[in-house]
Amino acid sequence: NTELVIATVNNGHMIEMQKLGKHFEAANPGVKLKWVTLEEGVLRQRVTTDIATKGGQFDIMTIGLYEAPIWSKKGWLKPIATDAAYDVDDLLPAIRSGLSHEGKLYAAPFYAESSMLMYRKDLADKAGVQMPEQPTWAQVKDFAAKAHDPKAGVYGMCLRGKPGWGDNMALLTTMVNTHGGQWFDMQWKPQIDSKPWKDAIGFYVDLMKQYGPPGASANSFNENLALFNEGKCAMWVDATIAASFISDPKQSKVADKVAFAQAPVATTPKGANWLWSWNLAIPASSTKDAAAQAFIKWATSRDYINLVAKEQGWAMVPTGTRKSTYANPEFQKVAKFAAAEKKAIDSANPNDSTLPKSPYVGVQYAAIPEFQAIGIAVGQQMSAALSGKVTVEQALKTAQTMAEREMKKAGYYK
Amino acid sequence: MPTNPWLTTLRTAGAWAAALLLFFPLGWLFLTAFKTELQAIAVPPLFVFEPTLENFGEVQRRSDYLLYARNSLITSVASTVIGLLIAAPAAYSMAFFRTKRTRDILMWMLSTKMMPAVGALLPIYVLAQTAGLLDSLSALTLVFTLSNLPIMVWMLYSSYKDIPNEILEAARMDGANLWAEFRHVVLPLSVGGLASTGLLCLVLAWNESFWALNLTSAKAGTLATLIASYSSPEGLFWAKLSAASLMAIAPIVVFGWFSQKQLVQGLTFGAVK
Amino acid sequence: MAYLQLKNIHKRFDDVHVIRGVDLDIRQGEFIVFVGPSGCGKSTLLRLIAGLEHITSGGLVLDGRDITHMPSGQRDLAMVFQSYALYPHMSVYDNMSFALRLAKVPKDEIRRKVEHAADQLRLTPYLRRTPRELSGGQRQRVAIGRAIVRAPKVFLFDEPLSNLDAALRGNTRVEIHKLHVALGATSIYVTHDQVEAMTLADRVVVFKDGLIEQVGTPLELYDRPANRFVAQFIGMPSMNLVAAGAIPAFSARSGGRLAADGLLGVRPEGLRVHAADGAGEPGRVDLIEALGADTLIHLAVGGVPLIARQNERTPLRVGDAVRVELDPTQLHLFDAQGQAIAHPETVS
Amino acid sequence: MAYLQLKNIHKRFDDVHVIRGVDLDIRQGEFIVFVGPSGCGKSTLLRLIAGLEHITSGGLVLDGRDITHMPSGQRDLAMVFQSYALYPHMSVYDNMSFALRLAKVPKDEIRRKVEHAADQLRLTPYLRRTPRELSGGQRQRVAIGRAIVRAPKVFLFDEPLSNLDAALRGNTRVEIHKLHVALGATSIYVTHDQVEAMTLADRVVVFKDGLIEQVGTPLELYDRPANRFVAQFIGMPSMNLVAAGAIPAFSARSGGRLAADGLLGVRPEGLRVHAADGAGEPGRVDLIEALGADTLIHLAVGGVPLIARQNERTPLRVGDAVRVELDPTQLHLFDAQGQAIAHPETVS
Amino acid sequence: MNRLLPRGLMAPAVIALLLWMLVPLLMTLWFSLVNYNLMQPGQHGFAGLANYEYFITDPDFWPAVANTLLLIGSVIAITVVLGVLLALLVNDPFPGRGIVRVLLISPFFVMPAVNALLWKHMMMNPIYGVLANVWKFFGLTPVDWLTDVPLVSVIVMVAWQWLPFACLIFITSLQSLDREQMEAARMDGASAVQRFWYLTLPHLARPMAVVIMIEMIFLLSVFAEIAITTAGGPGNESTNLTYLIFKQSLMNFDVGVASAGALFAVVLANIVAVFLIRIIGKNLD
Ligand SMILES: Nc1ncnc2c1ncn2[C@@H]1O[C@H](COP(=O)(O)OP(=O)(O)OP(=O)(O)O)[C@@H](O)[C@H]1O
Ligand SMILES: Nc1ncnc2c1ncn2[C@@H]1O[C@H](COP(=O)(O)OP(=O)(O)OP(=O)(O)O)[C@@H](O)[C@H]1O
Ligand SMILES: [Mg+2]
Ligand SMILES: [Mg+2]
């Protein structure tokens, strides 16, 4: 009798997986699934502590695209032994390459997302704005100005403001990227006080101060989702997964009024939209390799997607992982955001996402262990700038100092 | 004491207003737990709506509430009982065999509570792992016991100080040995103190979340860890969160209501006589 | 032969020498009362006997056994505390039977003993109550009952009546006396109260500063105090003490035996107060306290304050000039060190 | 003319009628003592006067002003509580000056008044201490001092000495008396203690069940109690009461004025005890209490317990057969309702 | 009496606490002196005091110390002042006193995490939060609590939770206030306010010391309320020491620096403790 302890994040798709786990148990007698569902930040902290101290509490971990390359390089993960039935080649190449190290897959993608622009078609029509398929930030600002009407409870633009490398910095990094900036130059020198950063952050703060909702500096995905669903946002740039929620009439008051476009660009389209996936991986210390491999393959397979489709409908399937999903006509029929999403994911390339050459992998992050600390520190400064506690210049300067401090400490240079 | 009836009315009104104001957030949590997600974020807030039990059903479907509740119950009760067993003799010894150092020891015990748990996490995590106690109720119980121990010793100490020495001397002259003295005299006389100490520690253990989150995974999680899976980063969750929170705190809040008299009487920490 | 023997007992608390060498032999069945000013060590000595404090040096022998270092539970003594120290959570019955239960006495016997004691103390109706449901006097009796049932070798009482109000005190005192007569148990009784000491004691021990000043029957102490301290301590109001020569006419009555630096003592009942035209020394009335049966007259004679006591009402008023006469058969004489050198002859 | 007038005062607590119509006129400078059994309403009446409780009906007039509904802070009364009720965190000086400070009296004057009072009460060395650093007697004096400095119109005392030990009580009683003489302040004093009542009072008020039984000087109450209740309540030991006919020889001494269902009363000093071959009724000695100056002899005469008091030592022993004689000049007679019908003639 | 006995009785508690304190402390001490990042296992070079230097030179460090003290200070001030007032309010009987008391103390039984979520989402949200709507009802611009006054928001949450505790202790203490003392003051002509000032307050001095001490211990480690609501921000405006250490150890995975921080917190706590012993130690007897 094998018990598999699975640490996972409390997203809708994962909760669905938890519910469908009984199918796996039925097909694999003798294997029992034990779920540890945690909020994202806590999950990351728990699994990192566990894997770094070889705590061995989990047999399967849900990890992000950020951790996968770092951990596999350190030998903390077991490779996923794929077989023909699994069809690795069906995985979207951007995702697959992000999860592979020296040609081996170290984590299987469960679902993936990019970022895009969601907006209110009705308001655009009213303002007489025709949204291009890939607007520029300037165009977006234009529309925001026209739609912004706080008296009526409508704000021009909702963006993330809550500090955190996975929160505001995910969005801000894409904005910096598209303004031609990067985190580090080829000497690993932080570039936060460079012009592209100033342009991007200055634009962001300006935009949000004029056309953002109150309390933006505490908003992240959820808060903005709630605002959008309540009809309080004219536009929102965020994860593609949001598309399925805002077009669900059970949750959203504006389900029938939403439309989608690619994430806005500025000087370059490179790195303008992010790439993220939640993946299942097996820590090297796991003693239940066989069962864990079996489960991961089951959960990330095409069959699983079909199972969800059967149980919940195609609108609810985990997306962003397999070409076959997007090729499925039934899926295309119910998911009006499918095309936009696939385009966004395909256009993201973690290995080449900045205009100047960068030494790191990752679109909206840099896949080095020090990045979390830097991302958090910088994110804090950005939220301070957004809330008006400090100027953008000051915030960037402080952020730069902190990043340098961290990199120096980590020994990248003296 | 002669009092002005107007004043009494005013005082009554004031007391009720203050109580309702302070209770309001909790009451709101209660209401929200019975709303749909859309109702939960409605502007302006809804006071009247058609209550739904859907959120509670969802909580039960998603996680094994009874398992978490059982773990909470076991760890808080066990840590309280074990804590009392260790603390009672220590407090007894300090109260009835005073030395010059008694006060220093008491203060030292309290000061052990001042180290931030975050700072001690890694050592404790590594220790628990070495002992093979990760994700076990015993490790959690042990940690709860130890972190509440100073408070227990202190409260018991002060309730023992209330027992007149002469009664113990009378028992000694009646031929009572240490155990008989403790069993037949000290224990029954400090029941109130014991009860309020136990209550407080039960509450503290029940609400502990840091250790509960970090030392457990699948088996030993308490209700505090259940909460950690409801503030979802994707999707609306206010109503579900409220339902889960309500289910997590309801047992201890109701318990607290019933025992508040006991608490009022016992929560003196030796300061009030 | 002595039943309880105190042999040169000393007690120090850290650096305070509280009991400074006490020798005392107590006979079986005797009722001994300890008196002395506050802080003189009465309670401490009692607690040493009880075994509640360590004896610093010296020895205790009870009924032939050396009990100096025995734990108090095994000494076979019972103590009645000033605050009663009843077990508040136990019924009267349980309070009284606690020691017997600890000693594993059979249930029947416990019941018999407790009921007998309760009967003696008129506590039978209250056996099921807890101490807080009793009046002060009843609690007091329970405390005594708790001691009685054990039939200990010695009873120890530490100011057992001082928490009772005056009227109850009078009654309980009489009861304790009767009980002692009935049980014939050896008892040591600490008190502040003159009347208790006088009426209860077979012998009174007067302490001062951790030392015994005098041991004797109540009337011995009253009539023949060994020294000035005992003379003033026993008797209420206190004995009047007059320095030799302060009232020459009084000193003259001593028959020349009073030294120039000695003291002359006379109890209030040894003074007679007459109207201003009567016999005696001239004086003035300071205060009159008419107690009904007798009257206390506070006087000043030649600047010396005196108190006279008489069994009749007095027609005198405060401020009246009077004459004060000394009963020469009631004179006590003390030397310069305060030691007694002569006592009156008294019927006893 | 009355300085403080109590006019038909009633007090109910919910449904309990505690004070049931009290009328009393108190003259300026008088020292009034309230006595009565526990629960009879003494404290309640005092608290009504103090304004600490609402008067249910009736009126209070002080110095010509109606103060029935005045808040207690404005009545110009001072109270000394049984528990002293000192402010534990304030020094003695601050305790005593508190009322004056509230009344915004100039600092110099406060200092002068407090120092004067402290001097009178011998508290000067303790002015900087807090109450917990004082002995019981000193605390008591502070409580009095706190009242004195205010120079109130009336002093109220609720059993102020009952927390002191016997010896201290005696001294403090004399001090209060002297203070009263010195200040001449109107005072109302509640006590349980006979001696206090007898020695302090200008007039004693005896209460029972919320009603006044008798008002009079101490010796009036002692010598001419209005009824059986007062007769037994005043005097220590109590008056012996013998039912008519219980001891026929005694009843015979009443000169035929004693009804068949009446009672005959005699104080302990009205009984003479003789040897078995003397005159009087035959009886037996139950208990002897030799107090030094006088002796209490507990007797049983024809089954009736009596207490005799004599001013000499007695050669009698417990169990001795004796004869008891009645002093016919000391007889009190009561009718069946307990009302007094005859008193002895007494010098007063 | 046997002198070993009292020690024997005390031993289990003392030894347990000693281990509970010493083992982590020594390990923490060791960690603080080496390079130890969870993400870089196996690289445990000796670091000397570099970790301490790094922690103390963290730009967030002094603000965190200040925020910690500010948080502790204001929560204590709020709970003590309001606690006394509430205790006075419910001290005398009135209709429904039992229920009022139950309502008053309820927040004390709420988990810190629930407390934080409740306030963040349902009370303080600037758009659909209850407070925002109350503000709007009165025609005011809703306060954006967590952004504009983050520390104040945290203080409100924590104070809401600890107020009942203070209140409970003061209620208990008021019951033991001597009635005769109050009456004596009334006869001395003291008004209600004067009685409160001169008698009630001094009487409450000792329970206040207790409340301050206990709250100080628990407030030093306030964590969930910050992590869940503001994540220490914006900037570092609501970062306290505990949260800073948390950031170092569990978000940056730098155990070395976090250990140095924890030891610093221990030092700070002990300074506070010494100060506490001064004010409250004598009340323990
Ligand atoms: N545990 C102790 N430590 C130090 N000194 C003590 C202790 N117990 C008593 N003393 C001191 O010993 C002396 C005698 O005290 P004790 O209680 O025997 O007096 P006492 O005669 O009973 O007085 P009282 O009549 O007031 O009861 C006092 O000065 C007291 O302060
Ligand atoms: N606040 C109150 N509510 C109800 N009944 C009361 C109250 N205060 C006093 N009583 C009752 O009033 C009666 C008189 O009480 P009071 O205290 O005046 O008696 P007392 O004569 O002073 O007695 P003691 O000598 O014992 O002090 C008692 O029966 C008491 O129970
Ligand atoms: Mg004593
Ligand atoms: Mg009274």
PDB file of C-alpha atoms in Angstrom, chain C residues 248-316:
ATOM      1  CA  PRO C 248       6.677  59.860  98.972  1.00  0.00           C
ATOM      2  CA  ALA C 249       3.645  58.925 101.023  1.00  0.00           C
ATOM      3  CA  PHE C 250       3.271  55.721  99.022  1.00  0.00           C
ATOM      4  CA  SER C 251       6.938  54.833  99.224  1.00  0.00           C
ATOM      5  CA  ALA C 252       6.723  55.228 102.968  1.00  0.00           C
ATOM      6  CA  ARG C 253       4.245  52.330 103.116  1.00  0.00           C
ATOM      7  CA  SER C 254       6.862  49.883 101.911  1.00  0.00           C
ATOM      8  CA  GLY C 255       8.236  49.420 105.354  1.00  0.00           C
ATOM      9  CA  GLY C 256      11.652  50.667 104.315  1.00  0.00           C
ATOM     10  CA  ARG C 257      12.294  47.698 102.025  1.00  0.00           C
ATOM     11  CA  LEU C 258      12.069  49.763  98.851  1.00  0.00           C
ATOM     12  CA  ALA C 259      15.467  50.817  97.446  1.00  0.00           C
ATOM     13  CA  ALA C 260      15.943  54.416  96.368  1.00  0.00           C
ATOM     14  CA  ASP C 261      15.937  53.369  92.706  1.00  0.00           C
ATOM     15  CA  GLY C 262      13.306  50.674  93.149  1.00  0.00           C
ATOM     16  CA  LEU C 263       9.695  50.561  92.092  1.00  0.00           C
ATOM     17  CA  LEU C 264       6.522  50.186  93.990  1.00  0.00           C
ATOM     18  CA  GLY C 265       3.630  48.351  92.372  1.00  0.00           C
ATOM     19  CA  VAL C 266      -0.018  48.254  93.208  1.00  0.00           C
ATOM     20  CA  ARG C 267      -2.899  46.796  91.253  1.00  0.00           C
ATOM     21  CA  PRO C 268      -5.861  49.057  90.448  1.00  0.00           C
ATOM     22  CA  GLU C 269      -7.966  47.330  93.072  1.00  0.00           C
ATOM     23  CA  GLY C 270      -5.293  48.173  95.655  1.00  0.00           C
ATOM     24  CA  LEU C 271      -6.083  51.869  95.418  1.00  0.00           C
ATOM     25  CA  ARG C 272      -8.957  53.537  97.219  1.00  0.00           C
ATOM     26  CA  VAL C 273     -10.297  56.832  96.004  1.00  0.00           C
ATOM     27  CA  HIS C 274     -11.950  59.181  98.479  1.00  0.00           C
ATOM     28  CA  ALA C 275     -13.517  62.573  98.211  1.00  0.00           C
ATOM     29  CA  ALA C 276     -11.149  65.537  98.535  1.00  0.00           C
ATOM     30  CA  ASP C 277     -11.711  65.748 102.275  1.00  0.00           C
ATOM     31  CA  GLY C 278     -10.899  62.096 102.944  1.00  0.00           C
ATOM     32  CA  ALA C 279      -7.687  60.342 103.805  1.00  0.00           C
ATOM     33  CA  GLY C 280      -4.760  59.789 101.416  1.00  0.00           C
ATOM     34  CA  GLU C 281      -2.689  61.624  98.852  1.00  0.00           C
ATOM     35  CA  PRO C 282      -4.265  64.481  96.897  1.00  0.00           C
ATOM     36  CA  GLY C 283      -4.914  63.778  93.240  1.00  0.00           C
ATOM     37  CA  ARG C 284      -7.161  64.637  90.298  1.00  0.00           C
ATOM     38  CA  VAL C 285      -9.572  62.576  88.217  1.00  0.00           C
ATOM     39  CA  ASP C 286      -8.534  62.298  84.557  1.00  0.00           C
ATOM     40  CA  LEU C 287     -11.116  59.931  83.180  1.00  0.00           C
ATOM     41  CA  ILE C 288     -13.879  57.731  84.471  1.00  0.00           C
ATOM     42  CA  GLU C 289     -14.920  54.535  82.798  1.00  0.00           C
ATOM     43  CA  ALA C 290     -18.075  53.118  84.290  1.00  0.00           C
ATOM     44  CA  LEU C 291     -18.426  49.518  83.156  1.00  0.00           C
ATOM     45  CA  GLY C 292     -21.600  48.803  85.064  1.00  0.00           C
ATOM     46  CA  ALA C 293     -20.417  46.380  87.687  1.00  0.00           C
ATOM     47  CA  ASP C 294     -17.191  48.188  88.303  1.00  0.00           C
ATOM     48  CA  THR C 295     -15.619  51.530  87.591  1.00  0.00           C
ATOM     49  CA  LEU C 296     -12.140  52.474  86.428  1.00  0.00           C
ATOM     50  CA  ILE C 297     -10.896  55.816  87.661  1.00  0.00           C
ATOM     51  CA  HIS C 298      -7.901  57.273  85.837  1.00  0.00           C
ATOM     52  CA  LEU C 299      -6.052  59.563  88.206  1.00  0.00           C
ATOM     53  CA  ALA C 300      -3.030  61.785  88.402  1.00  0.00           C
ATOM     54  CA  VAL C 301      -1.322  61.876  91.767  1.00  0.00           C
ATOM     55  CA  GLY C 302       1.618  64.241  92.007  1.00  0.00           C
ATOM     56  CA  GLY C 303       1.940  64.031  88.212  1.00  0.00           C
ATOM     57  CA  VAL C 304       1.997  60.216  88.258  1.00  0.00           C
ATOM     58  CA  PRO C 305      -0.838  58.607  86.253  1.00  0.00           C
ATOM     59  CA  LEU C 306      -2.605  55.867  88.204  1.00  0.00           C
ATOM     60  CA  ILE C 307      -5.673  53.728  87.609  1.00  0.00           C
ATOM     61  CA  ALA C 308      -7.947  52.703  90.418  1.00  0.00           C
ATOM     62  CA  ARG C 309     -10.703  50.164  90.163  1.00  0.00           C
ATOM     63  CA  GLN C 310     -13.701  49.964  92.415  1.00  0.00           C
ATOM     64  CA  ASN C 311     -16.759  47.815  92.560  1.00  0.00           C
ATOM     65  CA  GLU C 312     -19.171  50.630  93.128  1.00  0.00           C
ATOM     66  CA  ARG C 313     -20.349  53.498  91.007  1.00  0.00           C
ATOM     67  CA  THR C 314     -18.587  56.697  91.718  1.00  0.00           C
ATOM     68  CA  PRO C 315     -20.146  60.130  92.166  1.00  0.00           C
ATOM     69  CA  LEU C 316     -16.861  61.667  91.028  1.00  0.00           C
TER      70      LEU C 316
END
